[in-house]
PDB file of C-alpha atoms in Angstrom:
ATOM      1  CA  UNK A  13      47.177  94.004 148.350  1.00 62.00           C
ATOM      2  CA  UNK A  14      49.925  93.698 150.387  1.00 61.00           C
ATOM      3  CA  UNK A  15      51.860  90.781 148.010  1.00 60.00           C
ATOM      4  CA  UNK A  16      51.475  93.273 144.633  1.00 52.00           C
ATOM      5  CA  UNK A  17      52.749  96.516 146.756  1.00 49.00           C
ATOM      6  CA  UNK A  18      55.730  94.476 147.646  1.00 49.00           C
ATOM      7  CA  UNK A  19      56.061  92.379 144.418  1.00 53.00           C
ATOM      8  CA  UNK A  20      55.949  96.140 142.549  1.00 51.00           C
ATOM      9  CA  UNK A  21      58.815  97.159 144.814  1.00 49.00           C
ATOM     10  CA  UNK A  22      61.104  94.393 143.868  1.00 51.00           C
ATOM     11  CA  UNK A  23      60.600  94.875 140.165  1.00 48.00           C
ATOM     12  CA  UNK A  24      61.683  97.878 140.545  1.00 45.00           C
ATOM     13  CA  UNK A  25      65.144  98.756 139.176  1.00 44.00           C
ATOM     14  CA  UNK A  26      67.585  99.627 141.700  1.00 56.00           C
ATOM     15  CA  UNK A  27      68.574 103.337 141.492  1.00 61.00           C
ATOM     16  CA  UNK A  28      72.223 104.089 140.632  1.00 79.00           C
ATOM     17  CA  UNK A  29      73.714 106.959 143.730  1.00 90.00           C
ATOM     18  CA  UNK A  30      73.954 110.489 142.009  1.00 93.00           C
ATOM     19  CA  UNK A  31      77.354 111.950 141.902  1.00 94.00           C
ATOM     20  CA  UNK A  32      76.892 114.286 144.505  1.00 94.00           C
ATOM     21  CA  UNK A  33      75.340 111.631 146.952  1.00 96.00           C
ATOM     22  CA  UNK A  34      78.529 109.744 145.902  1.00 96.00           C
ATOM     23  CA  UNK A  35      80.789 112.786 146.733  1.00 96.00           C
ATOM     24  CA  UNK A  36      78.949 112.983 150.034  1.00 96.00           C
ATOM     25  CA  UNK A  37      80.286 108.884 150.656  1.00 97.00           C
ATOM     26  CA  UNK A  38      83.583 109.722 149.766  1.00 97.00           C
ATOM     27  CA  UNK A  39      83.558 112.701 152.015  1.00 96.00           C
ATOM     28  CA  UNK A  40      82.187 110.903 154.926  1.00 97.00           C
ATOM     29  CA  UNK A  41      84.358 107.898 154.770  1.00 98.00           C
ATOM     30  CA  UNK A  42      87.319 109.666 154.582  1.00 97.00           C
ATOM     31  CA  UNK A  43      86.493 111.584 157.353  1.00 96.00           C
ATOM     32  CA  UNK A  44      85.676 108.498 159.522  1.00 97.00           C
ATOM     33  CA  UNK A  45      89.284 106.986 158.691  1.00 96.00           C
ATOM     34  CA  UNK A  46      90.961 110.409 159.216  1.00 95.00           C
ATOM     35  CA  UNK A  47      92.429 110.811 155.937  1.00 95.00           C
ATOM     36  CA  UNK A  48      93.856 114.081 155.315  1.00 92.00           C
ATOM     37  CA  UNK A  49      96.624 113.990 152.816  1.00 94.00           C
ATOM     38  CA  UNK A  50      94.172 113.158 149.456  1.00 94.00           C
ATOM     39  CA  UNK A  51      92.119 114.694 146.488  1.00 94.00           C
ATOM     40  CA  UNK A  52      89.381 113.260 144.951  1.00 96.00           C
ATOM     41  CA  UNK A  53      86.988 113.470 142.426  1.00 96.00           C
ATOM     42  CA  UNK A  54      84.086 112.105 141.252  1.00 96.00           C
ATOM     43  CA  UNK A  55      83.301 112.088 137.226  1.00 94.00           C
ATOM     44  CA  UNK A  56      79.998 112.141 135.805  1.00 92.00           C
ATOM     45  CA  UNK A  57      80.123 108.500 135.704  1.00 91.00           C
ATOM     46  CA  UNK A  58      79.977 107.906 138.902  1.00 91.00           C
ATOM     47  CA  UNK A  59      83.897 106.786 139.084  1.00 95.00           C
ATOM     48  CA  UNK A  60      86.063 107.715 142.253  1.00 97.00           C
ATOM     49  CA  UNK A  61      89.943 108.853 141.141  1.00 97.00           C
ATOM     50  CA  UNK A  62      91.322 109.291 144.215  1.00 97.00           C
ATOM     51  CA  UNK A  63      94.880 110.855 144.817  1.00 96.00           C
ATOM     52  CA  UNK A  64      96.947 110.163 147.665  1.00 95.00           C
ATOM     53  CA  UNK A  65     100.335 112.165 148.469  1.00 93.00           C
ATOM     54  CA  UNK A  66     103.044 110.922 150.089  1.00 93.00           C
ATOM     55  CA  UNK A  67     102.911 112.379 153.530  1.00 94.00           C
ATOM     56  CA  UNK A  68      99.286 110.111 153.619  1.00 94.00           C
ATOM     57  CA  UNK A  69     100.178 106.452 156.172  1.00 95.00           C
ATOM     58  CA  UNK A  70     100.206 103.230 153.654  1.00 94.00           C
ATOM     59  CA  UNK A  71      97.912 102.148 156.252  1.00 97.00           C
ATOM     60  CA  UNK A  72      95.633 104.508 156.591  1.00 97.00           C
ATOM     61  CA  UNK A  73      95.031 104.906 152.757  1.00 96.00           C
ATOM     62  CA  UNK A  74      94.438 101.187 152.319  1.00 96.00           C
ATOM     63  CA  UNK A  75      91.585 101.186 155.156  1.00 97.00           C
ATOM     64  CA  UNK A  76      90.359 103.851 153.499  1.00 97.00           C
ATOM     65  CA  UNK A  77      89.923 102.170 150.307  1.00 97.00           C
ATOM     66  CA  UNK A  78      88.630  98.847 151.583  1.00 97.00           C
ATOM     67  CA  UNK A  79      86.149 101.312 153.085  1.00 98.00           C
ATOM     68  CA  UNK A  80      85.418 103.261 150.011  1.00 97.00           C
ATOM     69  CA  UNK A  81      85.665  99.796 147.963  1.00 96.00           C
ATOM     70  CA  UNK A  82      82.870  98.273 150.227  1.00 96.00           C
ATOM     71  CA  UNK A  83      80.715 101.046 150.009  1.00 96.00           C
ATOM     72  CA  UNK A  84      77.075 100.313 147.970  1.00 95.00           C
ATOM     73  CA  UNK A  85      76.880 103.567 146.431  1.00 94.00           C
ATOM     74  CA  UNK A  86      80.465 103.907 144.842  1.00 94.00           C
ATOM     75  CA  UNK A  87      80.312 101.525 141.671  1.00 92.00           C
ATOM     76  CA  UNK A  88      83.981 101.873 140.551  1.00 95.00           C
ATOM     77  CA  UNK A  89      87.662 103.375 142.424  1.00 97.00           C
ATOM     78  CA  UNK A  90      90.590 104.388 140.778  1.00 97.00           C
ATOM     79  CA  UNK A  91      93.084 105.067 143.688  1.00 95.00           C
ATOM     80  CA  UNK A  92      96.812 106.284 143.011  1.00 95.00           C
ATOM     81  CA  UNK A  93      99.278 106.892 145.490  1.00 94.00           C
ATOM     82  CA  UNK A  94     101.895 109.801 144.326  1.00 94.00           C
ATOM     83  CA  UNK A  95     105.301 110.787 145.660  1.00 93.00           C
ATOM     84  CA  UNK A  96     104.490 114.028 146.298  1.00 91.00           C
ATOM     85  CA  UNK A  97     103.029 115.726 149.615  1.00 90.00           C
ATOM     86  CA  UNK A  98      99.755 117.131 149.841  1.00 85.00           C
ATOM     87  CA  UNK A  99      98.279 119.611 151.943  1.00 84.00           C
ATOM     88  CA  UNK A 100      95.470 118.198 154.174  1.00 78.00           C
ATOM     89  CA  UNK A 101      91.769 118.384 153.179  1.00 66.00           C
ATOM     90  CA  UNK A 102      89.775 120.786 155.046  1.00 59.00           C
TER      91      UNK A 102
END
């Protein structure tokens, strides 16, 4: 009984994240890395386009990423940096 529960579970297909529970990554990770100076949004798809301003630390933005990059839920990242200054997230 045991062997077909778990052979059932592996056939399963792996679910794909919802946008939202995507959106809720995103909002967490930039949180943790203390990134204030983006925008972000996350299309139907599932894709991240995330904008960073100016005023954001190179360094700080590229944690970020390899954070959001490594993350299981978020399939695909578009990241720009801009010259312009943003306001910080709230």
């Amino acid at each position: 009984m045991r062997a077909l529960l778990l052979a059932t579970l592996l056939s399963m297909p792996a679910q794909a994240a919802t946008p939202a529970e995507i959106d809720y990554a995103v909002q967490g990770i930039l949180a943790r890395e203390g990134v204030r100076f983006v925008t972000y949004e996350v299309d139907e798809t599932g894709r991240v386009h995330l904008l960073s301003g100016h005023n954001e630390p190179a360094w700080r933005i590229e944690k970020a990423v390899e954070a959001l990059q490594s993350h299981p839920d978020i399939a695909e990242l578009v990241w720009t940096p801009l010259d312009t200054e943003f306001c910080p997230i709230r």
